[in-house]
CSV table of C-alpha atoms in Angstrom, one decimal:
chain,number,residue,atom,x,y,z
A,25,UNK,CA,14.3,33.0,14.1
A,26,UNK,CA,13.8,29.9,16.2
A,27,UNK,CA,16.6,29.0,18.6
A,28,UNK,CA,18.6,26.0,17.5
A,29,UNK,CA,17.8,24.1,20.7
A,30,UNK,CA,14.1,24.6,20.2
A,31,UNK,CA,14.3,23.5,16.6
A,32,UNK,CA,16.2,20.4,17.7
A,33,UNK,CA,13.5,19.5,20.2
A,34,UNK,CA,10.7,20.0,17.7
A,35,UNK,CA,12.4,17.9,15.1
A,36,UNK,CA,13.3,15.2,17.6
A,37,UNK,CA,9.8,14.9,19.0
A,38,UNK,CA,8.4,14.2,15.5
A,39,UNK,CA,10.9,11.5,14.9
A,40,UNK,CA,10.2,10.1,18.4
A,41,UNK,CA,6.5,9.6,17.8
A,42,UNK,CA,6.8,8.6,14.2
A,43,UNK,CA,9.2,5.7,15.1
A,44,UNK,CA,7.4,5.0,18.3
A,45,UNK,CA,4.5,4.0,16.1
A,46,UNK,CA,6.8,1.8,14.1
A,47,UNK,CA,7.9,0.2,17.4
A,48,UNK,CA,4.3,-0.8,17.9
A,49,UNK,CA,3.4,-1.9,14.3
A,50,UNK,CA,6.6,-3.6,13.2
A,51,UNK,CA,6.8,-6.1,16.1
A,52,UNK,CA,3.2,-6.5,17.2
A,53,UNK,CA,0.9,-6.1,14.2
A,54,UNK,CA,1.5,-9.7,13.3
A,55,UNK,CA,0.5,-10.8,16.8
A,56,UNK,CA,-2.6,-8.5,16.7
A,57,UNK,CA,-3.6,-10.1,13.3
A,58,UNK,CA,-2.8,-13.6,14.6
A,59,UNK,CA,-5.0,-13.1,17.6
A,60,UNK,CA,-7.8,-12.0,15.2
A,61,UNK,CA,-7.7,-15.5,13.8
A,62,UNK,CA,-5.8,-14.9,10.6
A,63,UNK,CA,-3.4,-17.5,9.1
A,64,UNK,CA,0.3,-16.6,8.5
A,65,UNK,CA,-0.4,-16.4,4.8
A,66,UNK,CA,-3.3,-14.0,5.4
A,67,UNK,CA,-1.0,-12.0,7.7
A,68,UNK,CA,1.7,-11.9,5.0
A,69,UNK,CA,-0.9,-10.8,2.4
A,70,UNK,CA,-2.1,-7.9,4.7
A,71,UNK,CA,1.5,-6.8,5.3
A,72,UNK,CA,2.3,-7.0,1.6
A,73,UNK,CA,-0.8,-4.9,0.7
A,74,UNK,CA,0.1,-2.4,3.3
A,75,UNK,CA,3.7,-2.2,2.1
A,76,UNK,CA,2.6,-2.0,-1.5
A,77,UNK,CA,1.1,1.4,-0.9
A,78,UNK,CA,4.6,2.6,-0.4
A,79,UNK,CA,5.5,1.9,-4.0
A,80,UNK,CA,3.5,4.8,-5.4
A,81,UNK,CA,2.4,6.9,-2.4
A,82,UNK,CA,5.8,8.5,-1.4
A,83,UNK,CA,6.5,9.7,-4.9
A,84,UNK,CA,2.9,11.1,-5.3
A,85,UNK,CA,3.2,12.9,-1.9
A,86,UNK,CA,6.7,14.1,-2.7
A,87,UNK,CA,5.7,15.5,-6.1
A,88,UNK,CA,2.8,17.3,-4.5
A,89,UNK,CA,5.1,18.7,-1.9
A,90,UNK,CA,7.6,19.9,-4.5
A,91,UNK,CA,4.9,21.5,-6.6
A,92,UNK,CA,3.2,23.2,-3.7
A,93,UNK,CA,6.4,24.0,-1.8
A,94,UNK,CA,4.4,23.1,1.3
A,95,UNK,CA,6.2,20.1,2.8
A,96,UNK,CA,5.0,20.9,6.3
A,97,UNK,CA,1.4,20.8,5.2
A,98,UNK,CA,2.0,17.4,3.6
A,99,UNK,CA,3.5,16.1,6.9
A,100,UNK,CA,0.6,17.4,9.0
A,101,UNK,CA,-2.0,16.2,6.5
A,102,UNK,CA,-0.4,12.7,6.4
A,103,UNK,CA,-0.3,12.5,10.2
A,104,UNK,CA,-4.0,13.5,10.6
A,105,UNK,CA,-5.3,11.2,7.9
A,106,UNK,CA,-3.2,8.3,9.3
A,107,UNK,CA,-4.8,8.9,12.7
A,108,UNK,CA,-8.3,8.7,11.2
A,109,UNK,CA,-7.5,5.6,9.2
A,110,UNK,CA,-5.9,3.7,12.1
A,111,UNK,CA,-8.8,4.5,14.3
A,112,UNK,CA,-11.1,2.4,12.1
A,113,UNK,CA,-9.5,-0.7,13.7
A,114,UNK,CA,-11.8,-0.1,16.7
A,115,UNK,CA,-14.7,-1.2,14.6
A,116,UNK,CA,-13.3,-3.6,12.0
A,117,UNK,CA,-12.7,-7.3,12.7
A,118,UNK,CA,-12.9,-9.0,9.3
A,119,UNK,CA,-10.1,-9.6,6.8
A,120,UNK,CA,-11.0,-7.1,4.1
A,121,UNK,CA,-12.1,-4.2,6.3
A,122,UNK,CA,-8.9,-4.5,8.4
A,123,UNK,CA,-6.8,-4.8,5.3
A,124,UNK,CA,-8.5,-1.6,3.9
A,125,UNK,CA,-8.0,0.4,7.0
A,126,UNK,CA,-4.3,-0.6,7.4
A,127,UNK,CA,-3.7,0.0,3.7
A,128,UNK,CA,-5.3,3.5,4.0
A,129,UNK,CA,-3.3,4.2,7.1
A,130,UNK,CA,0.0,3.3,5.4
A,131,UNK,CA,-1.0,5.4,2.3
A,132,UNK,CA,-1.1,8.5,4.5
A,133,UNK,CA,1.6,7.5,6.9
A,134,UNK,CA,4.1,7.3,4.0
A,135,UNK,CA,3.5,10.9,3.3
A,136,UNK,CA,5.3,11.9,6.5
A,137,UNK,CA,8.8,10.4,6.6
A,138,UNK,CA,10.2,11.5,3.1
A,139,UNK,CA,9.2,15.1,3.8
A,140,UNK,CA,10.3,15.0,7.4
A,141,UNK,CA,13.8,13.8,6.2
A,142,UNK,CA,14.0,16.6,3.7
A,143,UNK,CA,12.7,19.2,6.2
A,144,UNK,CA,15.2,18.0,8.8
A,145,UNK,CA,18.2,18.0,6.4
A,146,UNK,CA,17.4,21.5,5.2
A,147,UNK,CA,16.8,22.8,8.7
A,148,UNK,CA,20.2,21.5,10.0
A,149,UNK,CA,22.0,22.5,6.8
A,150,UNK,CA,23.0,18.9,5.8
A,151,UNK,CA,25.0,18.3,9.0
A,152,UNK,CA,25.5,14.5,9.3
A,153,UNK,CA,26.3,14.8,13.1
A,154,UNK,CA,23.2,16.8,13.9
A,155,UNK,CA,21.0,14.6,11.7
A,156,UNK,CA,22.2,11.4,13.5
A,157,UNK,CA,21.4,12.9,16.9
A,158,UNK,CA,17.9,14.0,15.8
A,159,UNK,CA,17.3,10.6,14.2
A,160,UNK,CA,18.4,8.7,17.3
A,161,UNK,CA,15.3,10.1,19.1
A,162,UNK,CA,13.3,8.1,16.6
A,163,UNK,CA,15.1,5.0,17.8
A,164,UNK,CA,14.4,6.0,21.4
A,165,UNK,CA,10.7,6.3,20.6
A,166,UNK,CA,10.8,2.8,19.0
A,167,UNK,CA,12.4,1.4,22.2
A,168,UNK,CA,9.9,2.9,24.5
A,169,UNK,CA,6.8,1.7,22.7
A,170,UNK,CA,8.2,-1.7,21.8
A,171,UNK,CA,8.8,-2.4,25.5
A,172,UNK,CA,5.5,-0.9,26.7
A,173,UNK,CA,3.4,-2.6,24.0
A,174,UNK,CA,5.0,-6.0,24.7
A,175,UNK,CA,4.1,-5.9,28.3
A,176,UNK,CA,0.7,-4.2,27.8
A,177,UNK,CA,-0.4,-6.8,25.2
A,178,UNK,CA,0.6,-9.6,27.6
A,179,UNK,CA,-1.2,-8.0,30.5
A,180,UNK,CA,-4.2,-6.5,28.9
A,181,UNK,CA,-4.7,-8.5,25.7
A,182,UNK,CA,-4.1,-7.8,22.0
A,183,UNK,CA,-7.0,-5.3,21.8
A,184,UNK,CA,-4.8,-2.6,23.5
A,185,UNK,CA,-2.8,-2.5,20.2
A,186,UNK,CA,-5.3,-0.1,18.6
A,187,UNK,CA,-5.4,2.3,21.6
A,188,UNK,CA,-1.6,2.5,21.8
A,189,UNK,CA,-1.5,3.3,18.1
A,190,UNK,CA,-4.2,6.0,18.3
A,191,UNK,CA,-2.5,7.7,21.2
A,192,UNK,CA,0.9,7.7,19.5
A,193,UNK,CA,-0.6,9.1,16.3
A,194,UNK,CA,-2.3,11.9,18.2
A,195,UNK,CA,1.1,12.8,19.7
A,196,UNK,CA,2.7,12.7,16.3
A,197,UNK,CA,0.1,15.0,14.8
A,198,UNK,CA,0.5,17.5,17.6
A,199,UNK,CA,4.3,17.4,17.3
A,200,UNK,CA,4.1,18.2,13.5
A,201,UNK,CA,2.1,21.3,14.3
A,202,UNK,CA,5.2,22.7,16.2
A,203,UNK,CA,7.5,22.3,13.1
A,204,UNK,CA,8.4,25.5,11.3
A,205,UNK,CA,10.2,26.2,8.0
A,206,UNK,CA,13.5,28.1,7.8
A,207,UNK,CA,12.8,29.2,4.2
A,208,UNK,CA,10.9,32.3,3.3
A,209,UNK,CA,7.7,32.1,1.3
A,210,UNK,CA,9.3,33.9,-1.6
A,211,UNK,CA,12.1,31.3,-1.7
A,212,UNK,CA,9.6,28.5,-1.5
A,213,UNK,CA,7.6,29.9,-4.4
A,214,UNK,CA,10.8,30.2,-6.5
A,215,UNK,CA,11.7,26.6,-5.8
A,216,UNK,CA,8.2,25.4,-6.6
A,217,UNK,CA,8.2,27.2,-10.0
A,218,UNK,CA,11.6,25.8,-11.0
A,219,UNK,CA,11.5,22.0,-10.8
A,220,UNK,CA,14.6,20.1,-11.9
A,221,UNK,CA,14.3,17.0,-14.1
A,222,UNK,CA,15.3,13.9,-12.1
A,223,UNK,CA,15.4,11.1,-14.7
A,224,UNK,CA,19.1,11.3,-15.5
A,225,UNK,CA,19.9,10.9,-11.9
A,226,UNK,CA,17.8,7.8,-11.6
A,227,UNK,CA,19.4,5.9,-14.5
A,228,UNK,CA,23.0,6.4,-13.3
A,229,UNK,CA,24.7,3.1,-12.7
A,230,UNK,CA,25.7,3.7,-9.1
A,231,UNK,CA,22.2,4.8,-8.2
A,232,UNK,CA,20.6,1.7,-9.8
A,233,UNK,CA,23.0,-0.6,-7.9
A,234,UNK,CA,22.4,1.3,-4.7
A,235,UNK,CA,18.6,1.0,-5.3
A,236,UNK,CA,18.7,-2.8,-6.0
A,237,UNK,CA,20.9,-3.5,-3.0
A,238,UNK,CA,18.5,-1.5,-0.8
A,239,UNK,CA,15.5,-3.4,-2.3
A,240,UNK,CA,17.2,-6.8,-1.5
A,241,UNK,CA,17.9,-5.6,2.0
A,242,UNK,CA,14.2,-4.8,2.6
A,243,UNK,CA,13.1,-8.2,1.3
A,244,UNK,CA,15.5,-9.7,3.8
A,245,UNK,CA,14.0,-7.7,6.6
A,246,UNK,CA,10.4,-8.9,6.0
A,247,UNK,CA,10.6,-11.9,8.4
A,248,UNK,CA,12.1,-9.7,11.1
A,249,UNK,CA,9.7,-6.8,10.7
A,250,UNK,CA,6.6,-8.9,10.2
A,251,UNK,CA,7.0,-12.1,12.1
A,252,UNK,CA,9.9,-11.8,14.6
A,253,UNK,CA,7.6,-11.2,17.6
A,254,UNK,CA,5.5,-14.3,16.6
A,255,UNK,CA,8.8,-16.2,16.2
A,256,UNK,CA,9.9,-15.4,19.7
A,257,UNK,CA,6.5,-16.1,21.2
A,258,UNK,CA,6.5,-19.5,19.6
A,259,UNK,CA,9.9,-20.0,21.3
A,260,UNK,CA,8.1,-19.3,24.6
A,261,UNK,CA,9.6,-15.9,25.3
A,262,UNK,CA,7.4,-13.6,27.4
A,263,UNK,CA,5.9,-10.4,26.1
A,264,UNK,CA,8.3,-8.4,28.1
A,265,UNK,CA,11.3,-10.4,26.8
A,266,UNK,CA,10.1,-9.9,23.3
A,267,UNK,CA,10.0,-6.2,23.8
A,268,UNK,CA,13.4,-6.2,25.4
A,269,UNK,CA,15.1,-8.2,22.7
A,270,UNK,CA,13.6,-6.0,20.0
A,271,UNK,CA,14.6,-2.9,22.0
A,272,UNK,CA,18.2,-4.2,22.4
A,273,UNK,CA,18.6,-4.1,18.7
A,274,UNK,CA,17.4,-0.5,18.7
A,275,UNK,CA,19.7,0.4,21.6
A,276,UNK,CA,22.6,-0.7,19.4
A,277,UNK,CA,21.1,1.3,16.6
A,278,UNK,CA,21.0,4.4,18.9
A,279,UNK,CA,24.7,4.0,19.8
A,280,UNK,CA,25.6,3.7,16.1
A,281,UNK,CA,23.6,6.9,15.3
A,282,UNK,CA,25.6,8.8,17.9
A,283,UNK,CA,28.9,7.8,16.3
A,284,UNK,CA,27.9,8.1,12.7
A,285,UNK,CA,29.7,11.4,12.3
A,286,UNK,CA,33.0,9.6,13.2
A,287,UNK,CA,32.3,6.7,10.9
A,288,UNK,CA,31.6,9.1,8.0
A,289,UNK,CA,35.1,10.6,8.6
A,290,UNK,CA,36.9,7.3,8.4
A,291,UNK,CA,35.0,5.2,5.9
A,292,UNK,CA,33.4,5.7,2.5
A,293,UNK,CA,29.7,5.4,1.9
A,294,UNK,CA,30.2,2.3,-0.1
A,295,UNK,CA,32.3,0.6,2.6
A,296,UNK,CA,29.6,1.3,5.2
A,297,UNK,CA,26.8,0.0,2.9
A,298,UNK,CA,28.7,-3.2,2.1
A,299,UNK,CA,29.5,-3.8,5.8
A,300,UNK,CA,25.8,-3.2,6.8
A,301,UNK,CA,24.5,-5.7,4.2
A,302,UNK,CA,27.0,-8.3,5.1
A,303,UNK,CA,26.2,-8.1,8.8
A,304,UNK,CA,22.5,-8.3,8.0
A,305,UNK,CA,23.0,-11.5,5.9
A,306,UNK,CA,24.9,-13.1,8.8
A,307,UNK,CA,22.1,-12.2,11.3
A,308,UNK,CA,19.4,-13.9,9.3
A,309,UNK,CA,21.5,-17.0,8.6
A,310,UNK,CA,22.2,-17.4,12.3
A,311,UNK,CA,18.7,-16.5,13.6
A,312,UNK,CA,17.0,-20.0,13.3
A,313,UNK,CA,20.1,-21.7,14.6
A,314,UNK,CA,20.6,-19.9,17.9
A,315,UNK,CA,17.4,-17.9,18.7
A,316,UNK,CA,16.4,-20.4,21.5
A,317,UNK,CA,19.5,-19.1,23.4
A,318,UNK,CA,18.8,-15.7,25.0
A,319,UNK,CA,22.5,-14.9,25.0
A,320,UNK,CA,23.0,-15.6,21.3
A,321,UNK,CA,19.8,-13.9,20.4
A,322,UNK,CA,21.0,-10.8,22.2
A,323,UNK,CA,24.3,-10.9,20.3
A,324,UNK,CA,22.5,-11.2,17.0
A,325,UNK,CA,20.3,-8.2,17.9
A,326,UNK,CA,23.3,-6.0,18.4
A,327,UNK,CA,23.9,-6.4,14.7
A,328,UNK,CA,20.9,-4.1,14.1
A,329,UNK,CA,23.4,-1.2,14.6
A,330,UNK,CA,24.8,-2.1,11.2
A,331,UNK,CA,21.7,-3.5,9.6
A,332,UNK,CA,19.6,-0.3,10.1
A,333,UNK,CA,21.5,2.6,11.7
A,334,UNK,CA,24.6,2.6,9.6
A,335,UNK,CA,22.8,1.6,6.4
A,336,UNK,CA,20.1,4.2,6.9
A,337,UNK,CA,22.4,7.0,7.7
A,338,UNK,CA,24.7,6.1,4.8
A,339,UNK,CA,21.8,5.8,2.4
A,340,UNK,CA,20.3,9.2,3.4
A,341,UNK,CA,23.7,10.8,2.9
A,342,UNK,CA,24.0,9.1,-0.5
A,343,UNK,CA,20.6,10.4,-1.6
A,344,UNK,CA,21.3,13.9,-0.2
A,345,UNK,CA,24.5,14.1,-2.2
A,346,UNK,CA,23.2,12.4,-5.3
A,347,UNK,CA,20.2,14.6,-5.9
A,348,UNK,CA,20.0,18.4,-6.1
A,349,UNK,CA,18.1,20.5,-3.6
A,350,UNK,CA,15.0,20.8,-5.8
A,351,UNK,CA,15.1,17.0,-6.4
A,352,UNK,CA,15.4,15.9,-2.7
A,353,UNK,CA,11.7,15.3,-2.1
A,354,UNK,CA,11.2,13.3,-5.3
A,355,UNK,CA,14.5,11.4,-4.7
A,356,UNK,CA,13.5,10.5,-1.2
A,357,UNK,CA,10.0,9.5,-2.4
A,358,UNK,CA,11.3,7.3,-5.2
A,359,UNK,CA,13.9,5.6,-3.0
A,360,UNK,CA,11.5,5.0,-0.1
A,361,UNK,CA,8.7,4.0,-2.4
A,362,UNK,CA,10.7,1.6,-4.5
A,363,UNK,CA,13.0,0.1,-1.9
A,364,UNK,CA,10.6,0.0,1.1
A,365,UNK,CA,7.5,-0.4,-1.1
A,366,UNK,CA,8.5,-3.0,-3.6
A,367,UNK,CA,11.1,-4.7,-1.4
A,368,UNK,CA,8.9,-4.7,1.7
A,369,UNK,CA,5.8,-6.0,-0.2
A,370,UNK,CA,7.6,-8.8,-2.0
A,371,UNK,CA,9.4,-9.8,1.2
A,372,UNK,CA,6.1,-9.8,3.2
A,373,UNK,CA,4.3,-11.9,0.7
A,374,UNK,CA,7.1,-14.4,0.4
A,375,UNK,CA,7.4,-14.6,4.2
A,376,UNK,CA,3.7,-15.2,4.6
A,377,UNK,CA,3.9,-18.1,2.1
A,378,UNK,CA,7.0,-19.6,3.6
A,379,UNK,CA,6.2,-19.1,7.3
A,380,UNK,CA,3.5,-21.9,7.5
A,381,UNK,CA,2.3,-20.7,10.9
A,382,UNK,CA,5.8,-21.1,12.3
A,383,UNK,CA,6.7,-24.4,10.7
A,384,UNK,CA,8.7,-22.7,8.0
A,385,UNK,CA,10.5,-20.1,10.1
A,386,UNK,CA,14.0,-21.6,9.4
A,387,UNK,CA,13.5,-21.6,5.6
A,388,UNK,CA,12.2,-18.1,5.7
A,389,UNK,CA,15.2,-16.7,7.5
A,390,UNK,CA,17.5,-18.6,5.1
A,391,UNK,CA,15.7,-16.8,2.3
A,392,UNK,CA,16.2,-13.5,4.1
A,393,UNK,CA,19.9,-14.2,4.5
A,394,UNK,CA,20.4,-15.1,0.8
A,395,UNK,CA,18.7,-11.8,-0.2
A,396,UNK,CA,20.9,-9.7,2.0
A,397,UNK,CA,24.0,-11.6,0.8
A,398,UNK,CA,23.1,-10.9,-2.8
A,399,UNK,CA,22.8,-7.2,-2.0
A,400,UNK,CA,26.2,-7.4,-0.3
A,401,UNK,CA,27.7,-8.9,-3.5
A,402,UNK,CA,26.2,-6.2,-5.7
A,403,UNK,CA,27.6,-3.3,-3.5
A,404,UNK,CA,31.0,-5.0,-3.2
A,405,UNK,CA,31.2,-5.4,-7.0
A,406,UNK,CA,30.3,-1.8,-7.6
A,407,UNK,CA,33.1,-0.8,-5.1
A,408,UNK,CA,35.7,-2.6,-7.2
A,409,UNK,CA,34.4,-1.4,-10.5
A,410,UNK,CA,33.7,2.3,-9.7
A,411,UNK,CA,35.1,3.0,-6.3
A,412,UNK,CA,36.1,6.5,-7.5
A,413,UNK,CA,32.4,7.5,-7.7
A,414,UNK,CA,31.7,6.8,-4.0
A,415,UNK,CA,33.0,8.8,-1.1
């Protein structure tokens, strides 16, 4: 039996490096592609193609994990193949080769998180408090690489982007080798031979509304995830300032994760979801109006605590309670594939079309705000109509 402290360290390190990579890709991939000479529409297309792999890939990987009962093998395989695919950026410079390598990278990278979430929740016996504390290490990883990458790309050039990604993926792969399962092989074989149908869970009204609201939220995040660093660069913020502003949002996220246990005690899941969506809509509507002010931009970034940390924790708790133990992998895969895949791809493509190399930034953020607002209305409506089904 592995000591609890050791298990916590191993889980936290995998989250740290997984989201550290996100701290590189989410803010700076658009700058990397922009420096390669691609237009904003081409950048949007590349981001959309990358994100589209998340539509099918998580469910395929999750189904494989459920059938083989080897989620740790899936996590490690995904990390290794993601490393190989990302490394191709050292040699590719043209549109389609870069698109291919990034799409392939995303295909394998998406294998990691759903199974890591399930493995973590099973390892900590569904404890919301422990999960939040493990997950906050992912946020810390994001902060570290967002700040380091912003300064490094300013000082050394955009080419350092690839090296930072490869180093982080190497660390992620080695961290997954340290993960161990709490379940016995006999128990795993039993779970693998007795899959539970999931369709009825997917067509329940509350899950459909939860799914659609999450999809709209991801559409709204597309300008932030794909073009925010470019947006700040065009406002003449330095590379270090860009990294710090992005990190400020994640610092707020970390604080929220720490106190999620208390929030779950005092508020229902639906209340937390509605609040998160509403704050997100407000963020995007305000962004083009006040982003040239460092103070106001900092205030807006604090809203990331609600936009991501509270929403993510509440959504994971919802999925954990909505699906049975033998459905968890597939449930995570369907949610992440549909919400992050479809929502992210649609949002990235729309953003690329509307951005117009920075000239359409205001309209793009208005689109994002409207999408999050619609998600807020859907969740608020469900609360009134079927509040008894949420807790």
